[in-house]
């Protein structure tokens, strides 16, 4: 009821439809895929984050606002990489709820201050493969920061050939195939901060 009030107050002409389960939600989105979905993830019949992401990616023009108070640390970290999913908590201020709704209307993501602070202050740490050498770990960090092979070679005062060899070894050891996967690994391992990556 509170969210209805916020939406009606900000967008007087908004059409508000309620879905009571996953099947009904998917049916609504199939008819009107350019929507904003305000979802209490913990109260809905979605079987885990992977299923939620499948639904979210099925409707790429939908902007999601997850509105809950029991989102796990791991869940929030995974969702923070998705550009069309906003996150707010039930204790979030009215101003932030308004901002989240307005951002969604403009196709922008919004993360409330409490979640943003949690993401910045306690980055997820994934234990790096024991096979990575300190040099490879540092090169992985530089790759994740968006540096080219040439820039990494200059930074480390090495030859381009040496960096290319290290890069191939890193990809082979981690079982990854491209810079995107390397960046995701480095983010989850805490080699670069999420904020640093987006800047």
XYZ file of C-alpha atoms in Angstrom:
199
model
C 0.000 0.000 0.000
C 2.857 2.351 0.815
C 4.528 1.716 -2.539
C 1.181 2.270 -4.305
C 1.019 5.633 -2.580
C 4.526 6.616 -3.657
C 3.886 5.615 -7.270
C 0.521 7.383 -7.453
C 1.988 10.515 -5.868
C 4.945 10.732 -8.269
C 3.258 9.435 -11.427
C -0.414 10.326 -11.348
C -1.124 8.614 -14.695
C 0.721 5.380 -13.906
C -1.074 2.099 -14.571
C -0.452 -0.142 -11.561
C -0.941 -3.889 -11.899
C -0.290 -6.433 -9.155
C 1.134 -9.882 -9.824
C 0.664 -12.463 -7.094
C 3.123 -15.059 -8.368
C 5.881 -15.646 -10.907
C 3.534 -17.043 -13.572
C 1.271 -13.995 -13.395
C 4.269 -11.634 -13.486
C 5.704 -13.276 -16.612
C 2.260 -13.138 -18.268
C 1.979 -9.391 -17.557
C 5.504 -8.695 -18.825
C 4.839 -10.679 -21.998
C 2.026 -8.215 -22.761
C 3.827 -5.069 -21.604
C 7.577 -5.616 -21.574
C 8.432 -1.902 -21.203
C 7.533 -1.750 -17.518
C 8.911 -1.053 -14.078
C 8.589 -3.952 -11.661
C 8.737 -3.289 -7.925
C 9.395 -6.679 -6.378
C 9.795 -7.955 -2.841
C 12.096 -10.784 -3.872
C 11.913 -12.607 -0.547
C 8.105 -12.866 -0.637
C 7.854 -14.023 -4.257
C 7.911 -17.600 -5.581
C 11.244 -17.264 -7.382
C 13.601 -20.185 -6.826
C 16.894 -18.394 -6.313
C 18.963 -15.678 -7.915
C 19.691 -17.624 -11.098
C 15.995 -18.019 -11.889
C 15.412 -14.339 -11.148
C 18.224 -13.318 -13.514
C 16.803 -15.567 -16.248
C 13.463 -13.765 -15.948
C 15.137 -10.335 -15.819
C 17.206 -11.064 -18.934
C 14.169 -12.423 -20.760
C 12.670 -8.917 -20.549
C 15.641 -6.570 -21.147
C 13.489 -3.420 -21.436
C 12.033 -3.940 -17.952
C 13.573 -2.032 -15.071
C 13.442 -3.852 -11.736
C 13.342 -2.343 -8.264
C 14.028 -4.937 -5.593
C 12.347 -3.688 -2.435
C 13.053 -5.895 0.547
C 14.701 -6.122 3.937
C 16.228 -9.598 3.795
C 18.555 -9.570 0.777
C 21.693 -11.598 1.460
C 25.182 -10.164 1.062
C 25.961 -12.556 -1.801
C 22.658 -11.763 -3.536
C 23.267 -8.006 -3.402
C 26.796 -8.395 -4.745
C 25.640 -10.458 -7.711
C 22.751 -8.130 -8.488
C 24.995 -5.036 -8.244
C 26.553 -6.011 -11.588
C 23.162 -5.782 -13.372
C 22.513 -2.322 -14.834
C 18.699 -2.619 -15.022
C 18.107 -3.729 -11.420
C 17.799 -1.216 -8.590
C 17.921 -2.166 -4.916
C 16.297 -0.445 -1.968
C 15.542 -1.635 1.549
C 12.231 -1.330 3.368
C 13.849 0.995 5.913
C 15.139 3.222 3.090
C 14.088 6.877 3.376
C 11.162 8.252 1.377
C 13.589 10.432 -0.616
C 15.556 7.401 -1.724
C 12.393 5.502 -2.668
C 11.335 8.485 -4.778
C 14.806 8.582 -6.377
C 14.647 4.861 -7.170
C 11.268 5.267 -8.900
C 12.397 8.305 -10.873
C 15.656 6.632 -11.901
C 13.745 3.566 -13.082
C 11.550 5.784 -15.286
C 14.698 7.131 -16.932
C 16.216 3.671 -17.358
C 18.821 4.294 -14.663
C 19.818 2.033 -11.812
C 19.543 3.156 -8.194
C 21.146 1.534 -5.162
C 20.198 2.905 -1.758
C 22.950 4.324 0.456
C 22.865 1.464 2.939
C 23.454 -1.184 0.254
C 26.011 0.995 -1.551
C 27.986 1.399 1.678
C 27.906 -2.347 2.279
C 29.186 -3.012 -1.256
C 32.024 -0.513 -0.843
C 33.121 -1.343 2.701
C 33.087 -5.122 2.645
C 33.995 -6.388 -0.808
C 33.420 -10.065 -1.427
C 36.637 -12.019 -1.283
C 36.982 -15.122 -3.347
C 40.077 -17.138 -2.691
C 42.326 -16.838 -5.725
C 43.507 -19.978 -7.409
C 46.600 -21.253 -5.621
C 48.157 -21.676 -9.051
C 48.304 -17.929 -9.718
C 51.668 -16.355 -8.999
C 51.888 -12.896 -7.386
C 52.847 -11.480 -10.796
C 49.820 -13.094 -12.457
C 47.555 -11.819 -9.674
C 48.819 -8.268 -10.212
C 48.387 -8.531 -13.995
C 44.833 -9.841 -13.495
C 44.107 -6.786 -11.346
C 45.436 -4.459 -14.086
C 43.383 -6.267 -16.749
C 40.268 -5.792 -14.605
C 41.032 -2.074 -14.330
C 40.724 -1.879 -18.133
C 44.398 -1.611 -19.022
C 45.625 -2.908 -22.384
C 48.522 -5.324 -22.761
C 50.706 -2.428 -23.919
C 49.744 -0.317 -20.880
C 50.393 -3.214 -18.495
C 53.796 -3.811 -20.083
C 54.666 -0.140 -19.603
C 53.393 -0.146 -15.995
C 55.401 -3.253 -15.097
C 58.409 -2.363 -17.245
C 58.075 -5.631 -19.153
C 57.854 -6.624 -22.790
C 54.474 -6.956 -24.475
C 55.338 -10.592 -25.260
C 55.875 -11.319 -21.540
C 52.496 -9.796 -20.594
C 50.727 -11.718 -23.377
C 52.258 -14.952 -22.043
C 51.166 -14.132 -18.477
C 47.666 -13.288 -19.730
C 47.359 -16.625 -21.536
C 48.534 -18.458 -18.409
C 46.010 -16.584 -16.217
C 43.123 -17.406 -18.559
C 44.171 -21.064 -18.724
C 44.554 -21.430 -14.939
C 41.232 -19.734 -14.154
C 39.358 -21.473 -16.967
C 38.232 -18.183 -18.498
C 38.172 -17.061 -22.112
C 38.102 -13.279 -22.282
C 38.708 -9.977 -20.497
C 35.044 -9.748 -19.414
C 35.305 -13.050 -17.506
C 38.666 -12.001 -16.067
C 37.111 -8.761 -14.817
C 34.183 -10.585 -13.199
C 36.620 -12.926 -11.451
C 38.758 -10.033 -10.203
C 35.697 -8.157 -8.917
C 34.474 -11.175 -6.989
C 37.962 -11.859 -5.671
C 38.212 -8.295 -4.368
C 41.191 -7.374 -6.554
C 39.327 -4.269 -7.675
C 36.457 -2.497 -5.940
C 33.075 -2.313 -7.661
C 33.162 1.486 -7.376
C 36.678 1.620 -8.850
C 35.553 -0.578 -11.739
C 32.569 1.653 -12.601
C 34.643 4.832 -12.388
